[in-house]
Short mmCIF file of C-alpha atoms and ligand atoms in Angstrom, two decimals:
data_model
loop_
_atom_site.label_atom_id
_atom_site.label_comp_id
_atom_site.label_asym_id
_atom_site.label_seq_id
_atom_site.Cartn_x
_atom_site.Cartn_y
_atom_site.Cartn_z
CA UNK A 1 -27.66 -0.46 -4.80
CA UNK A 2 -30.61 -0.54 -2.36
CA UNK A 3 -28.18 -0.07 0.53
CA UNK A 4 -26.73 3.01 -1.13
CA UNK A 5 -30.19 4.43 -1.75
CA UNK A 6 -31.13 3.93 1.88
CA UNK A 7 -27.82 5.41 3.01
CA UNK A 8 -28.60 8.55 1.00
CA UNK A 9 -32.00 8.80 2.71
CA UNK A 10 -30.42 8.77 6.17
CA UNK A 11 -30.43 12.54 6.71
CA UNK A 12 -34.22 12.54 6.24
CA UNK A 13 -34.92 9.72 8.71
CA UNK A 14 -36.08 10.38 12.32
CA UNK A 15 -33.17 11.33 14.58
CA UNK A 16 -34.18 8.82 17.23
CA UNK A 17 -33.91 6.01 14.73
CA UNK A 18 -30.49 7.11 13.51
CA UNK A 19 -29.32 7.20 17.15
CA UNK A 20 -30.02 3.46 17.52
CA UNK A 21 -27.28 2.81 14.96
CA UNK A 22 -25.08 5.78 15.79
CA UNK A 23 -24.51 5.05 19.44
CA UNK A 24 -21.94 2.46 18.43
CA UNK A 25 -19.81 5.25 16.89
CA UNK A 26 -20.47 8.14 19.29
CA UNK A 27 -19.74 8.38 23.00
CA UNK A 28 -22.85 10.53 23.63
CA UNK A 29 -24.03 14.13 23.64
CA UNK A 30 -22.39 15.44 26.82
CA UNK A 31 -18.90 15.89 28.21
CA UNK A 32 -19.85 13.43 30.99
CA UNK A 33 -20.56 10.75 28.39
CA UNK A 34 -17.29 11.53 26.60
CA UNK A 35 -15.45 11.20 29.92
CA UNK A 36 -17.16 7.94 30.79
CA UNK A 37 -16.41 6.34 27.41
CA UNK A 38 -12.78 7.47 27.64
CA UNK A 39 -12.33 6.14 31.16
CA UNK A 40 -13.79 2.77 30.14
CA UNK A 41 -11.30 2.58 27.26
CA UNK A 42 -8.47 3.59 29.60
CA UNK A 43 -9.47 0.67 31.85
CA UNK A 44 -8.86 -1.64 28.88
CA UNK A 45 -5.35 -0.21 28.42
CA UNK A 46 -6.42 2.01 25.50
CA UNK A 47 -5.72 5.75 25.27
CA UNK A 48 -8.07 8.23 23.60
CA UNK A 49 -8.14 11.30 21.41
CA UNK A 50 -11.35 13.20 22.05
CA UNK A 51 -13.26 15.17 19.45
CA UNK A 52 -16.18 17.52 20.01
CA UNK A 53 -18.57 17.08 17.10
CA UNK A 54 -19.53 20.26 15.31
CA UNK A 55 -17.65 20.83 12.09
CA UNK A 56 -20.56 22.50 10.31
CA UNK A 57 -20.61 26.16 11.38
CA UNK A 58 -21.65 29.35 9.61
CA UNK A 59 -20.69 32.11 12.08
CA UNK A 60 -17.63 33.11 14.11
CA UNK A 61 -19.82 33.14 17.24
CA UNK A 62 -20.19 29.40 16.80
CA UNK A 63 -16.42 29.13 16.33
CA UNK A 64 -15.83 30.98 19.61
CA UNK A 65 -18.36 28.78 21.40
CA UNK A 66 -16.52 25.71 20.07
CA UNK A 67 -13.25 27.07 21.43
CA UNK A 68 -14.83 27.41 24.88
CA UNK A 69 -16.17 23.89 24.66
CA UNK A 70 -12.62 22.64 24.02
CA UNK A 71 -11.36 24.69 26.98
CA UNK A 72 -13.84 22.86 29.20
CA UNK A 73 -12.96 19.53 27.62
CA UNK A 74 -9.22 20.02 28.16
CA UNK A 75 -9.72 21.20 31.76
CA UNK A 76 -12.02 18.30 32.66
CA UNK A 77 -10.03 15.55 30.96
CA UNK A 78 -6.63 16.64 32.23
CA UNK A 79 -7.94 17.32 35.77
CA UNK A 80 -9.58 13.90 35.91
CA UNK A 81 -6.44 12.14 34.72
CA UNK A 82 -7.85 10.65 31.52
CA UNK A 83 -5.07 9.09 29.45
CA UNK A 84 -5.46 10.83 26.17
CA UNK A 85 -5.30 13.94 24.04
CA UNK A 86 -7.54 16.01 21.78
CA UNK A 87 -8.48 16.20 18.10
CA UNK A 88 -9.81 19.32 16.39
CA UNK A 89 -11.23 20.19 13.00
CA UNK A 90 -10.18 23.71 11.94
CA UNK A 91 -13.44 24.38 10.07
CA UNK A 92 -15.12 24.20 13.47
CA UNK A 93 -13.17 27.31 14.44
CA UNK A 94 -14.02 29.24 11.29
CA UNK A 95 -11.29 28.16 8.82
CA UNK A 96 -13.59 28.78 5.87
CA UNK A 97 -14.92 32.07 7.30
CA UNK A 98 -11.81 33.89 8.58
CA UNK A 99 -8.55 31.98 8.71
CA UNK A 100 -6.78 34.45 11.03
CA UNK A 101 -9.54 34.28 13.62
CA UNK A 102 -9.49 30.50 13.23
CA UNK A 103 -5.74 30.41 13.84
CA UNK A 104 -6.13 32.51 17.00
CA UNK A 105 -8.81 30.20 18.40
CA UNK A 106 -6.76 27.09 17.69
CA UNK A 107 -3.69 28.82 19.14
CA UNK A 108 -5.61 29.36 22.40
CA UNK A 109 -6.62 25.71 22.52
CA UNK A 110 -3.10 24.43 21.89
CA UNK A 111 -1.67 26.91 24.44
CA UNK A 112 -4.08 25.57 27.08
CA UNK A 113 -3.21 21.97 26.21
CA UNK A 114 0.51 22.80 26.32
CA UNK A 115 0.10 24.36 29.77
CA UNK A 116 -1.29 20.98 30.88
CA UNK A 117 1.49 19.06 29.12
CA UNK A 118 -1.09 17.66 26.73
CA UNK A 119 -1.40 17.40 22.94
CA UNK A 120 -3.76 18.55 20.19
CA UNK A 121 -4.06 16.84 16.81
CA UNK A 122 -5.28 18.88 13.85
CA UNK A 123 -7.55 16.61 11.80
CA UNK A 124 -7.21 16.92 8.04
CA UNK A 125 -10.38 17.92 6.20
CA UNK A 126 -11.21 18.08 2.49
CA UNK A 127 -8.73 19.21 -0.17
CA UNK A 128 -9.74 22.91 -0.09
CA UNK A 129 -8.48 22.97 3.55
CA UNK A 130 -5.19 21.08 3.20
CA UNK A 131 -2.85 24.02 2.45
CA UNK A 132 -4.40 26.11 5.23
CA UNK A 133 -4.26 23.25 7.76
CA UNK A 134 -0.61 22.51 6.95
CA UNK A 135 0.16 26.20 7.42
CA UNK A 136 -1.63 26.36 10.80
CA UNK A 137 0.26 23.27 11.92
CA UNK A 138 3.65 24.66 10.89
CA UNK A 139 3.06 27.93 12.75
CA UNK A 140 1.89 26.18 15.90
CA UNK A 141 4.66 23.59 15.78
CA UNK A 142 7.30 26.32 15.91
CA UNK A 143 5.78 27.57 19.18
CA UNK A 144 4.59 24.26 20.70
CA UNK A 145 6.83 21.53 19.20
CA UNK A 146 5.69 18.85 21.66
CA UNK A 147 2.01 19.71 21.84
CA UNK A 148 0.64 19.72 18.31
CA UNK A 149 0.34 17.19 15.50
CA UNK A 150 -1.26 16.92 12.08
CA UNK A 151 -3.07 14.32 9.98
CA UNK A 152 -1.93 13.24 6.52
CA UNK A 153 -4.22 11.38 4.11
CA UNK A 154 -2.77 8.54 2.05
CA UNK A 155 -5.28 9.08 -0.77
CA UNK A 156 -3.83 12.53 -1.47
CA UNK A 157 -1.25 12.53 -4.27
CA UNK A 158 0.65 15.31 -2.44
CA UNK A 159 1.21 13.40 0.82
CA UNK A 160 4.81 12.28 0.22
CA UNK A 161 5.81 15.75 -0.94
CA UNK A 162 4.12 17.23 2.18
CA UNK A 163 6.25 14.87 4.26
CA UNK A 164 9.40 15.95 2.37
CA UNK A 165 8.44 19.58 2.85
CA UNK A 166 7.91 19.19 6.61
CA UNK A 167 10.99 17.01 7.18
CA UNK A 168 13.04 20.10 8.01
CA UNK A 169 10.80 20.73 11.03
CA UNK A 170 11.69 17.37 12.54
CA UNK A 171 14.04 17.19 15.52
CA UNK A 172 15.24 14.32 17.69
CA UNK A 173 14.10 16.21 20.83
CA UNK A 174 10.55 16.72 19.47
CA UNK A 175 9.79 14.30 16.65
CA UNK A 176 7.14 15.64 14.35
CA UNK A 177 3.90 13.77 15.03
CA UNK A 178 1.67 12.74 12.14
CA UNK A 179 -1.49 10.65 12.09
CA UNK A 180 -1.58 8.75 8.83
CA UNK A 181 -5.02 7.67 7.56
CA UNK A 182 -6.50 6.78 4.17
CA UNK A 183 -8.67 9.92 3.95
CA UNK A 184 -12.43 10.13 4.19
CA UNK A 185 -13.64 12.87 1.84
CA UNK A 186 -14.74 12.45 -1.78
CA UNK A 187 -11.95 14.04 -3.83
CA UNK A 188 -11.36 14.41 -7.60
CA UNK A 189 -8.85 12.13 -9.29
CA UNK A 190 -6.68 15.16 -10.06
CA UNK A 191 -5.71 15.41 -6.38
CA UNK A 192 -6.40 11.96 -4.95
CA UNK A 193 -5.67 8.31 -5.73
CA UNK A 194 -8.93 6.50 -6.37
CA UNK A 195 -7.85 2.84 -6.45
CA UNK A 196 -8.05 0.83 -3.21
CA UNK A 197 -4.60 -0.69 -3.75
CA UNK A 198 -3.05 2.64 -4.78
CA UNK A 199 -4.20 4.20 -1.50
CA UNK A 200 -2.83 1.26 0.48
CA UNK A 201 0.51 1.53 -1.35
CA UNK A 202 0.75 5.27 -0.68
CA UNK A 203 -0.15 4.66 2.98
CA UNK A 204 2.77 2.25 3.36
CA UNK A 205 5.12 4.55 1.40
CA UNK A 206 4.18 7.43 3.71
CA UNK A 207 4.67 5.30 6.81
CA UNK A 208 8.07 4.09 5.60
CA UNK A 209 9.14 7.68 4.93
CA UNK A 210 8.08 8.68 8.44
CA UNK A 211 10.00 5.83 10.07
CA UNK A 212 13.12 6.36 7.90
CA UNK A 213 13.15 10.02 8.90
CA UNK A 214 12.47 9.37 12.59
CA UNK A 215 9.05 10.99 12.71
CA UNK A 216 6.35 9.80 15.15
CA UNK A 217 3.64 7.82 13.34
CA UNK A 218 0.05 7.41 14.51
CA UNK A 219 -1.14 4.60 12.25
CA UNK A 220 -4.89 5.20 11.86
CA UNK A 221 -6.60 2.35 10.06
CA UNK A 222 -8.97 -0.59 10.55
CA UNK A 223 -7.64 -2.29 7.42
CA UNK A 224 -6.13 -5.56 8.67
CA UNK A 225 -3.75 -5.70 5.71
CA UNK A 226 -2.33 -2.27 6.61
CA UNK A 227 -2.15 -3.13 10.31
CA UNK A 228 -0.22 -6.33 9.49
CA UNK A 229 2.11 -4.57 7.02
CA UNK A 230 2.73 -1.75 9.52
CA UNK A 231 3.59 -4.27 12.25
CA UNK A 232 5.95 -6.01 9.81
CA UNK A 233 7.66 -2.68 9.03
CA UNK A 234 7.95 -1.85 12.74
CA UNK A 235 9.64 -5.22 13.34
CA UNK A 236 11.96 -5.07 10.32
CA UNK A 237 13.00 -1.46 10.94
CA UNK A 238 13.25 -2.00 14.67
CA UNK A 239 11.09 1.02 15.44
CA UNK A 240 11.04 1.80 19.18
CA UNK A 241 7.67 1.83 20.95
CA UNK A 242 7.91 5.54 21.70
CA UNK A 243 7.84 6.36 17.95
CA UNK A 244 4.46 4.97 16.91
CA UNK A 245 0.94 4.09 17.97
CA UNK A 246 -2.16 2.63 16.32
CA UNK A 247 -5.42 4.56 16.15
CA UNK A 248 -8.99 3.48 15.46
CA UNK A 249 -12.40 5.10 15.52
CA UNK A 250 -14.75 4.55 18.45
CA UNK A 251 -16.87 1.46 17.87
CA UNK A 252 -15.01 0.20 14.79
CA UNK A 253 -13.26 -3.22 14.63
CA UNK A 254 -12.90 -3.69 18.41
CA UNK A 255 -11.48 -7.21 17.97
CA UNK A 256 -8.64 -6.06 15.71
CA UNK A 257 -8.00 -3.20 18.15
CA UNK A 258 -7.82 -5.59 21.10
CA UNK A 259 -5.42 -7.90 19.27
CA UNK A 260 -3.01 -4.97 18.79
CA UNK A 261 -3.29 -4.03 22.48
CA UNK A 262 -2.70 -7.67 23.48
CA UNK A 263 0.48 -7.69 21.38
CA UNK A 264 1.78 -4.82 23.52
CA UNK A 265 1.40 -1.83 21.18
CA UNK A 266 -0.12 1.51 22.13
CA UNK A 267 -3.63 1.96 20.75
CA UNK A 268 -5.58 5.20 20.84
CA UNK A 269 -9.29 5.44 20.07
CA UNK A 270 -10.84 8.52 18.51
CA UNK A 271 -13.80 9.33 20.76
CA UNK A 272 -16.35 11.74 19.28
CA UNK A 273 -19.11 13.25 21.40
CA UNK A 274 -21.42 16.24 21.23
CA UNK A 275 -24.89 17.42 20.41
CA UNK A 276 -24.03 17.70 16.71
CA UNK A 277 -23.75 13.94 16.33
CA UNK A 278 -26.38 13.68 13.58
CA UNK A 279 -24.29 14.88 10.59
CA UNK A 280 -21.29 12.89 11.83
CA UNK A 281 -23.40 9.76 12.14
CA UNK A 282 -25.00 9.95 8.75
CA UNK A 283 -21.51 10.25 7.23
CA UNK A 284 -20.29 7.19 9.18
CA UNK A 285 -23.38 5.21 8.17
CA UNK A 286 -22.92 6.22 4.54
CA UNK A 287 -19.39 4.81 4.67
CA UNK A 288 -20.83 1.49 5.70
CA UNK A 289 -24.09 1.22 3.77
CA UNK A 290 -24.67 -2.40 4.88
CA UNK A 291 -25.82 -0.93 8.18
CA UNK A 292 -28.64 0.77 6.33
CA UNK A 293 -30.33 -2.64 6.05
CA UNK A 294 -30.77 -2.63 9.81
CA UNK A 295 -32.32 0.80 9.64
CA UNK A 296 -34.98 -0.29 7.19
CA UNK A 297 -35.72 -3.35 9.36
CA UNK A 298 -36.13 -1.07 12.35
CA UNK A 299 -38.46 1.14 10.33
CA UNK A 300 -40.77 -1.81 9.71
CA UNK A 301 -40.57 -2.96 13.32
CA UNK A 302 -41.55 0.51 14.49
CA UNK A 303 -44.51 0.21 12.10
C1 LIG B 1 -8.26 7.58 14.47
C2 LIG B 1 -8.70 7.99 13.11
C3 LIG B 1 -8.69 9.34 12.78
C4 LIG B 1 -9.05 9.75 11.49
N1 LIG B 1 -8.91 11.07 11.13
C5 LIG B 1 -9.16 11.43 9.85
C6 LIG B 1 -8.89 12.75 9.40
O1 LIG B 1 -8.43 13.62 10.14
N2 LIG B 1 -9.16 13.05 8.10
C7 LIG B 1 -9.66 12.12 7.22
O2 LIG B 1 -9.86 12.44 6.05
N3 LIG B 1 -9.94 10.86 7.64
C8 LIG B 1 -9.71 10.50 8.92
N4 LIG B 1 -9.95 9.21 9.32
C9 LIG B 1 -10.74 8.30 8.45
C10 LIG B 1 -9.87 7.54 7.50
O3 LIG B 1 -9.34 8.44 6.54
C11 LIG B 1 -10.66 6.44 6.77
O4 LIG B 1 -11.69 6.99 6.03
C12 LIG B 1 -11.29 5.40 7.69
O5 LIG B 1 -10.42 5.10 8.75
C13 LIG B 1 -11.54 4.11 6.90
O6 LIG B 1 -10.34 3.62 6.34
P1 LIG B 1 -9.60 2.29 6.82
O7 LIG B 1 -8.14 2.56 6.79
O8 LIG B 1 -10.14 1.84 8.11
O9 LIG B 1 -9.85 1.26 5.67
P2 LIG B 1 -11.24 0.67 4.99
O10 LIG B 1 -10.73 -0.07 3.85
O11 LIG B 1 -12.18 1.79 4.81
O12 LIG B 1 -11.77 -0.25 6.13
C14 LIG B 1 -11.14 -1.49 6.47
C15 LIG B 1 -12.14 -2.33 7.24
O13 LIG B 1 -12.46 -1.69 8.48
C16 LIG B 1 -13.82 -1.84 8.79
N5 LIG B 1 -14.45 -0.53 8.86
C17 LIG B 1 -13.94 0.65 8.42
N6 LIG B 1 -14.80 1.66 8.67
C18 LIG B 1 -15.87 1.11 9.31
C19 LIG B 1 -17.10 1.62 9.84
N7 LIG B 1 -17.40 2.92 9.80
N8 LIG B 1 -17.94 0.75 10.46
C20 LIG B 1 -17.65 -0.55 10.54
N9 LIG B 1 -16.52 -1.11 10.05
C21 LIG B 1 -15.64 -0.29 9.44
C22 LIG B 1 -14.42 -2.71 7.72
O14 LIG B 1 -14.33 -4.04 8.15
C23 LIG B 1 -13.50 -2.48 6.56
O15 LIG B 1 -13.50 -3.55 5.66
C24 LIG B 1 -9.53 8.78 10.56
C25 LIG B 1 -9.54 7.43 10.91
C26 LIG B 1 -9.12 7.03 12.14
C27 LIG B 1 -9.07 5.58 12.45
#
């Protein structure tokens, strides 16, 4: 209860204090820091997917600036040989302001990545965005079948039917590439499963569907039960290594992550960086309110 209260106060706390706890989850503010964190992960045999923080925009000028930031990111990371790809949030490119402009900006980003033989993952945002993000993905996939992927959220009731709907896009030459995660936004029961076990069950049902239909699965979870069940499914269904990977967020469950790497599976870490780290951090800290205890301790220490 107290933890939750403190978590809700986070946005009003001094930025410097929040940073003490956020640095675990964020590579830094600059592209150099994003590069450094990614190279250090590469040295441990881990690949990355890099995200520029900045989902909260109100003008198309900001959307255009975000596109240019991704251009720089893609140029720098591919030129410097970082093993990894890129994640984007469509709202950062104006999805909720003008969806055609947003599509054009994302198209430019994916075209640049494709020219470098790289890959862009479209993150899935809250339920008002899902139809539009599926549509953007479908259009881009027809032009860049090897260079673009989407996220599906296991808490959404529609996820299996989205998979069925997109099955026709799948080909052996370019398997459709989905990241499967639980889903992070607060959604009404009418669209999302609310029970912990229900979400887990839908996650495994979605994963099974992807494997049965020869789609590429990026298994994004820190839930040990789901990691173990996924590994069991991979073994039982004899899924080849080029058809799946595991994904985790920067700074979360590094021991579990390392155990998967040590077992010989590909792991990719989602590396966020950027000056807009504050909103991202307060959301991460709210997900894990126990950390708020440390914040209040630090408040006292700072007097
Ligand atoms: C690579 C990646 C990309 C993602 N992309 C999206 C996306 O596009 N759209 C979307 O809606 N969601 C996305 N998510 C978030 C996801 O939907 C979940 O909210 C998040 O991963 C927590 O779910 P979980 O499966 O780890 O299970 P949980 O049951 O939430 O966590 C399992 C265990 O992991 C540990 N853990 C989890 N989170 C934290 C934390 N912040 N700090 C410390 N320990 C933690 C705890 O030990 C916890 O008990 C992404 C997640 C990952 C890993």
